[in-house]
PDB file of C-alpha atoms in Angstrom:
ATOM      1  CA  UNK A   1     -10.197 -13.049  -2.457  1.00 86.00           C
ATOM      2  CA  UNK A   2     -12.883 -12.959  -5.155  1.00 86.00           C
ATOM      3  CA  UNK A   3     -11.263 -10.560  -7.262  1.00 88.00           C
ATOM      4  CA  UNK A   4      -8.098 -12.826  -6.862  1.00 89.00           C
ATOM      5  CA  UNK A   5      -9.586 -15.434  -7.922  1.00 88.00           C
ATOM      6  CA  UNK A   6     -12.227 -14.431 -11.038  1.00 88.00           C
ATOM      7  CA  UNK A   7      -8.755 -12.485 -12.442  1.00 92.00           C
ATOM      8  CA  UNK A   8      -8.158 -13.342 -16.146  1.00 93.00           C
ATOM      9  CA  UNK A   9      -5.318 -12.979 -17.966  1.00 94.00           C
ATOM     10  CA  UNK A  10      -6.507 -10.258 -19.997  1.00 94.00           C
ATOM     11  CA  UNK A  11      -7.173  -8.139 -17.542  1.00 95.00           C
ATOM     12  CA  UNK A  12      -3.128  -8.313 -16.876  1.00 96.00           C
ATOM     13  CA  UNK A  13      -1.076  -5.231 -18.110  1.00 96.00           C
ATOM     14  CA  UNK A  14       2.430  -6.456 -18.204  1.00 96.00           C
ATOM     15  CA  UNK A  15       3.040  -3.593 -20.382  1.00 96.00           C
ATOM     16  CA  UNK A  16       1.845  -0.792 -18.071  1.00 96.00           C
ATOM     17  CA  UNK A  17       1.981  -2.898 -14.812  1.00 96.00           C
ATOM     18  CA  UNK A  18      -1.460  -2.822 -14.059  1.00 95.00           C
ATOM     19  CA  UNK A  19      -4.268  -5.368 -13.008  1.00 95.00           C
ATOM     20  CA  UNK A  20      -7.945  -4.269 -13.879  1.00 95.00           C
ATOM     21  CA  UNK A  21     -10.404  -5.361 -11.713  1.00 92.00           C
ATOM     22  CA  UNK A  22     -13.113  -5.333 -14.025  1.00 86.00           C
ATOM     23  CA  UNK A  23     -15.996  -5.684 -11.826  1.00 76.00           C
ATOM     24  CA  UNK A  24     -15.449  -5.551  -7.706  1.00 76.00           C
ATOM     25  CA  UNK A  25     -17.655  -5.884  -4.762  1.00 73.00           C
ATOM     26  CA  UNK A  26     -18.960  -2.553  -5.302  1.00 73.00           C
ATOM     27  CA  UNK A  27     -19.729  -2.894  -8.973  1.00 77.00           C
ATOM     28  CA  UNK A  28     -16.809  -0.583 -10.017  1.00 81.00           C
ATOM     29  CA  UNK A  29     -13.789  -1.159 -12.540  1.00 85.00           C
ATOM     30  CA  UNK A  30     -10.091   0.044 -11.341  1.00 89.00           C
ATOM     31  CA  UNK A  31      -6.707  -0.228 -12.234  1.00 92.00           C
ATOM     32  CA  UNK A  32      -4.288  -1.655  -9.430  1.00 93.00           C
ATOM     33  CA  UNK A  33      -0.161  -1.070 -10.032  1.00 94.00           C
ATOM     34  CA  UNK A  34       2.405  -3.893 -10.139  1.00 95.00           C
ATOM     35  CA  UNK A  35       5.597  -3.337  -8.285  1.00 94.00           C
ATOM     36  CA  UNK A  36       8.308  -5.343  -9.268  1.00 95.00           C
ATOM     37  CA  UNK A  37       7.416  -8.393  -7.230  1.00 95.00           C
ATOM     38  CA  UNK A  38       4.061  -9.132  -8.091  1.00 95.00           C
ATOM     39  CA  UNK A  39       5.145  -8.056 -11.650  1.00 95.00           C
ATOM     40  CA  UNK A  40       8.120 -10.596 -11.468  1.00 95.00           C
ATOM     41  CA  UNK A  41       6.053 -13.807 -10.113  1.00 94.00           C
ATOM     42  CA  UNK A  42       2.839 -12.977 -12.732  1.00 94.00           C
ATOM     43  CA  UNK A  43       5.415 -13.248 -15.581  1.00 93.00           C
ATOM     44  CA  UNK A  44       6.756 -16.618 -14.293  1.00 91.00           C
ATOM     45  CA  UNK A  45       3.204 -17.646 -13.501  1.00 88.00           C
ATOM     46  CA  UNK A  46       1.826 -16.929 -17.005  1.00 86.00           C
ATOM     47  CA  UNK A  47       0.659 -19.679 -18.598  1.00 74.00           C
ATOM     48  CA  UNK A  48       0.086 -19.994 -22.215  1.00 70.00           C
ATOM     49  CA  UNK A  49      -3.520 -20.913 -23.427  1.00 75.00           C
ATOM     50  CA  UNK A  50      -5.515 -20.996 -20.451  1.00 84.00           C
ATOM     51  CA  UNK A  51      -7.446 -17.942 -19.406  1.00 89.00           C
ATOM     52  CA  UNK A  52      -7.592 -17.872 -15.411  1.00 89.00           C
ATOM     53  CA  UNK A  53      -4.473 -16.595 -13.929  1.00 90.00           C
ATOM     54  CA  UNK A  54      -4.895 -18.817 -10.612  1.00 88.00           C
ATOM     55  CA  UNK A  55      -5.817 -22.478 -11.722  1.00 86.00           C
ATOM     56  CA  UNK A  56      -5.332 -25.670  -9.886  1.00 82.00           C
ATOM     57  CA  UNK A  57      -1.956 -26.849  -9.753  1.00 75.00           C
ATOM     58  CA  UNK A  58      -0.984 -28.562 -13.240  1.00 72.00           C
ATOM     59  CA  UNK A  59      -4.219 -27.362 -14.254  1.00 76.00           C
ATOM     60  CA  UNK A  60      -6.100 -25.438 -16.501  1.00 78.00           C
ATOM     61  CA  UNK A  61      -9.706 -26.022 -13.828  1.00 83.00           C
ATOM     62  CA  UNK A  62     -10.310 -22.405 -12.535  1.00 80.00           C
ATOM     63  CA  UNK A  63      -9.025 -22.048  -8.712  1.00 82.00           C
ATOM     64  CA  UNK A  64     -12.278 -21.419  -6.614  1.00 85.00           C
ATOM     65  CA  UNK A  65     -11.032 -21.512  -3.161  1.00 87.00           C
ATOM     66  CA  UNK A  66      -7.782 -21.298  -1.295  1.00 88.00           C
ATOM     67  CA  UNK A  67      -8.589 -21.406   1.970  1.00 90.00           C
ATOM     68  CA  UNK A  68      -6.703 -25.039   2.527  1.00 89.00           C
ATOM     69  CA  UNK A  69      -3.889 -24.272   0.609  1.00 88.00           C
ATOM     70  CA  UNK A  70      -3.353 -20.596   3.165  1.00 91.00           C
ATOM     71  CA  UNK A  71      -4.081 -22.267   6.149  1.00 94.00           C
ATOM     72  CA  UNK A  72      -1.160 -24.725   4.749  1.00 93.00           C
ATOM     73  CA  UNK A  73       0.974 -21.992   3.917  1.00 94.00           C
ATOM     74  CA  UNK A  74       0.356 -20.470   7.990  1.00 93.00           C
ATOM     75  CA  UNK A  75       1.002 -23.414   9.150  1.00 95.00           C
ATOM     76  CA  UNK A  76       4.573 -23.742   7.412  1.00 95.00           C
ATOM     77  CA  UNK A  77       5.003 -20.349   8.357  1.00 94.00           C
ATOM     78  CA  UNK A  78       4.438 -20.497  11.981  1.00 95.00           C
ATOM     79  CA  UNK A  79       1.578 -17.818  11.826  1.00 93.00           C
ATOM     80  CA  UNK A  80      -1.275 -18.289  13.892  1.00 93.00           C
ATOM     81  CA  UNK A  81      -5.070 -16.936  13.540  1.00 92.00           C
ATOM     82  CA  UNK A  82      -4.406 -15.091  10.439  1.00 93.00           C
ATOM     83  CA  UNK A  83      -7.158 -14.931   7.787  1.00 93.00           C
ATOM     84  CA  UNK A  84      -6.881 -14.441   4.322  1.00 90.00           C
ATOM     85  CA  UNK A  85      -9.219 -11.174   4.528  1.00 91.00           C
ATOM     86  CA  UNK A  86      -6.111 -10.053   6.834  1.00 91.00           C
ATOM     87  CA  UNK A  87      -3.822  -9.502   4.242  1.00 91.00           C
ATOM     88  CA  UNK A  88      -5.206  -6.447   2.911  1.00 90.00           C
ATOM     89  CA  UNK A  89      -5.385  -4.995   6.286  1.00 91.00           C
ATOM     90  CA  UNK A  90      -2.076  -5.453   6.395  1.00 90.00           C
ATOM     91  CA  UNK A  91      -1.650  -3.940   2.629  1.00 91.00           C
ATOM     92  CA  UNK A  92      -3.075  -0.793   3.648  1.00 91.00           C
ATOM     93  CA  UNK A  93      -1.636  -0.903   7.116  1.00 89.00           C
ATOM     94  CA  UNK A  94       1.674  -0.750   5.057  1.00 89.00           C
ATOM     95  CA  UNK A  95       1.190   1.610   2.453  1.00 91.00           C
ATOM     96  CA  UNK A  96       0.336   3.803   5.527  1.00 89.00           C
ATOM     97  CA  UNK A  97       3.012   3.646   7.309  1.00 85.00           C
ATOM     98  CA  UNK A  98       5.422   4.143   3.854  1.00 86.00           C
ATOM     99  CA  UNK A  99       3.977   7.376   3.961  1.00 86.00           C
ATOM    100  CA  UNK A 100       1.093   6.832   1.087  1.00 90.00           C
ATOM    101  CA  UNK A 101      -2.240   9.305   1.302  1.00 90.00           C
ATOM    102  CA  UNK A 102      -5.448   7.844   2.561  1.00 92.00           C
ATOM    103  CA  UNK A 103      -6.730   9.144  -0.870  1.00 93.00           C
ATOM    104  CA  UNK A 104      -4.251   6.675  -2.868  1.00 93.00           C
ATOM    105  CA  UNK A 105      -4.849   3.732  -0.871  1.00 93.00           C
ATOM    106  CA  UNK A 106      -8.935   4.468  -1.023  1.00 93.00           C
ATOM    107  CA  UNK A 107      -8.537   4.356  -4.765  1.00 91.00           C
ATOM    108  CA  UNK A 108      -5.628   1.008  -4.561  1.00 92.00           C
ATOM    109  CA  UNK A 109      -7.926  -0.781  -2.500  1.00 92.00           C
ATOM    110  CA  UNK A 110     -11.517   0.031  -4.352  1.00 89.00           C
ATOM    111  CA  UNK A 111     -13.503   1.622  -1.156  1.00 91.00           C
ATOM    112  CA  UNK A 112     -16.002   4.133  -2.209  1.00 88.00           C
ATOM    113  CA  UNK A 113     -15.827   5.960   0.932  1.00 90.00           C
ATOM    114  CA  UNK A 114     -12.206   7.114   2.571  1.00 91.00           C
ATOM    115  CA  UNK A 115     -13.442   6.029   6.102  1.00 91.00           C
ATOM    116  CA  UNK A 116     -13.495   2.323   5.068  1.00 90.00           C
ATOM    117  CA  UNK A 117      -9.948   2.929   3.917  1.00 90.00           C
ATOM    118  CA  UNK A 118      -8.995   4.692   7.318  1.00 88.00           C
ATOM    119  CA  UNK A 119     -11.051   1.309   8.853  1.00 88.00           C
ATOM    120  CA  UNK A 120      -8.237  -0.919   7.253  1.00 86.00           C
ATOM    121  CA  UNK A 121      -4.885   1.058   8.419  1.00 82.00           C
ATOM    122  CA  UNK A 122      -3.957   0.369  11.380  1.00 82.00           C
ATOM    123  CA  UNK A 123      -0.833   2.184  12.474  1.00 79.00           C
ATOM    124  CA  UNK A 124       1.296   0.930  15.528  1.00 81.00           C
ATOM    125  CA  UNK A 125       2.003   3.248  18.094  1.00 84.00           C
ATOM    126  CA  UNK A 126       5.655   3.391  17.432  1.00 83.00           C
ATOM    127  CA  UNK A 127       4.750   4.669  14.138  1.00 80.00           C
ATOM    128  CA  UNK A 128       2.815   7.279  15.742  1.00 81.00           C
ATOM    129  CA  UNK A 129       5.160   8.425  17.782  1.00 84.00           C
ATOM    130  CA  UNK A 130       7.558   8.867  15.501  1.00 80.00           C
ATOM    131  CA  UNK A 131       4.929  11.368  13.943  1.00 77.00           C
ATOM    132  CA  UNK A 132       4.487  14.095  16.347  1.00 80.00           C
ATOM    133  CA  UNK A 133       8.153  13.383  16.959  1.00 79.00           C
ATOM    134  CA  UNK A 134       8.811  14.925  13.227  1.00 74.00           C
ATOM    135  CA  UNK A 135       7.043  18.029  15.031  1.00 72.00           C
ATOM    136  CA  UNK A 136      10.005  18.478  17.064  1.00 74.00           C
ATOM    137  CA  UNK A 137      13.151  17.572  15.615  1.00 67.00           C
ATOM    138  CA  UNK A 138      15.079  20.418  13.544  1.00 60.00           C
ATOM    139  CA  UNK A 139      15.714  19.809  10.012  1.00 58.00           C
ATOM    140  CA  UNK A 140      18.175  22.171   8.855  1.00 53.00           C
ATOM    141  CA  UNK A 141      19.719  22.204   5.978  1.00 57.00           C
ATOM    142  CA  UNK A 142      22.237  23.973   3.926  1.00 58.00           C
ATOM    143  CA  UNK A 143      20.168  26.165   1.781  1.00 60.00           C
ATOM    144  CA  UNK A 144      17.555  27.182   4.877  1.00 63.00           C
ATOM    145  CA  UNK A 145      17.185  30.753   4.923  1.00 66.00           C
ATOM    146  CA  UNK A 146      19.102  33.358   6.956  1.00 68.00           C
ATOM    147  CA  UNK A 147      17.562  36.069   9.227  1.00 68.00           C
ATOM    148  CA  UNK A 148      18.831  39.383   8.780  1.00 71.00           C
ATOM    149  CA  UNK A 149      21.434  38.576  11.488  1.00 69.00           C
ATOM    150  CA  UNK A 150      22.851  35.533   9.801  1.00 68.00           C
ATOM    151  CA  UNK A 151      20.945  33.352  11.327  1.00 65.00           C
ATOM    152  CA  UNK A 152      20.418  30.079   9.795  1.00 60.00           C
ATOM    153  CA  UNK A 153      16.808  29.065   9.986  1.00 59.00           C
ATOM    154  CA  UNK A 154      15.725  25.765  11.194  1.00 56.00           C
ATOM    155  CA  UNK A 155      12.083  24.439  10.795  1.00 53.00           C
ATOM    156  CA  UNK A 156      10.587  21.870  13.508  1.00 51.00           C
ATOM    157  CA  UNK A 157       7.386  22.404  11.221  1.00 49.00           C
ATOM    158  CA  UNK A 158       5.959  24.449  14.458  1.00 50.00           C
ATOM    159  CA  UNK A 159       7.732  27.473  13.878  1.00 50.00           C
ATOM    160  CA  UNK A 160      10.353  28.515  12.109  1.00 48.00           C
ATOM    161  CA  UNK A 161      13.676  29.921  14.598  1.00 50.00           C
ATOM    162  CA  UNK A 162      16.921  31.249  14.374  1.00 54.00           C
ATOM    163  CA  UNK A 163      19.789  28.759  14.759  1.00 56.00           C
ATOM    164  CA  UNK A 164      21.450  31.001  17.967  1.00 55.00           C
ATOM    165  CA  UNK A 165      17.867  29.951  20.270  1.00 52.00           C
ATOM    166  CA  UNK A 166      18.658  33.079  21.716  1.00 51.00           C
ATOM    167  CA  UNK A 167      16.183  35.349  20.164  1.00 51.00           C
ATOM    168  CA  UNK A 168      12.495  33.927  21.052  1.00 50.00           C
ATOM    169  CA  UNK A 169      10.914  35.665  18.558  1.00 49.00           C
ATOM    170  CA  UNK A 170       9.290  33.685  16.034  1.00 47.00           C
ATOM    171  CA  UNK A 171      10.181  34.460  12.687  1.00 46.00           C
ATOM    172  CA  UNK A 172       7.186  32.480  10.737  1.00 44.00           C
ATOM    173  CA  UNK A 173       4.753  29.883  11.823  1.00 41.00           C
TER     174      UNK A 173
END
């Protein structure tokens, strides 16, 4: 929330799509990417001559709180016991689960240390399933390799097999 609100415009790459957080928690500078949305509602944010890129309403006064304005919004919204600090749990939680490295997300979200960033994912257990699941399913495809039989080759990222199941050697692992 403080690096929300303490962001200038200047520190606003619309060229590059990135935000610079000039100065965190941590006292560390970083450069955090704009997809398309956030890119999209900063440009129709922007306002001309006024340095603070979250002001009051109508206002060029520097925004110094917003708790009233997000309990509003989970109100309207029907959420319940959500708190601001939330969000980014549920950032990382997401970039997780779309398959970003811990590494990436350490760097996106600022943490000096990778188990603060492994504190913020949270992954739900269908997601986790779904991983060891990967294990086990074959993925062949057209150009897999052939045995010396003919075999196509299919990889359940255990071993490696020939298509027939017949022969129980295993060809690589």
């Amino acid at each position: 929330r403080g690096e929300l609100l303490a962001l200038k415009w200047e520190n606003v790459d619309f060229r590059n799509r990135f935000i610079h957080v000039v100065r965190s928690k941590n006292n560390r500078s970083r450069k955090i990417p704009m997809n398309s949305v956030v890119y999209e509602e900063l440009r129709k944010l922007r306002r001309k001559r006024c340095e603070d890129v979250f002001t009051q309403l109508d206002s060029k006064t520097h925004l110094r709180c917003v708790r009233s304005a997000f309990e509003r919004a989970c109100s309207k919204a029907e959420i319940e016991a959500l708190r601001f600090h939330d969000l980014r749990h549920t950032f990382a939680t997401n970039l997780v689960l779309g398959g970003v490295d811990l590494v990436t997300v350490k760097e996106i979200l600022g943490h000096s240390d990778i188990a603060m960033t492994v504190r913020y994912s949270h992954p739900a257990d269908s997601h986790k399933m779904a991983a060891v699941e990967g294990l086990v399913t074959p993925k062949a495809t057209p150009t897999a390799p052939v045995d010396k039989n003919g075999y196509r080759m299919y990889s359940h990222n255990l071993v490696t097999i020939p298509e027939s199941g017949q022969d129980e050697r295993f060809i690589s692992c």
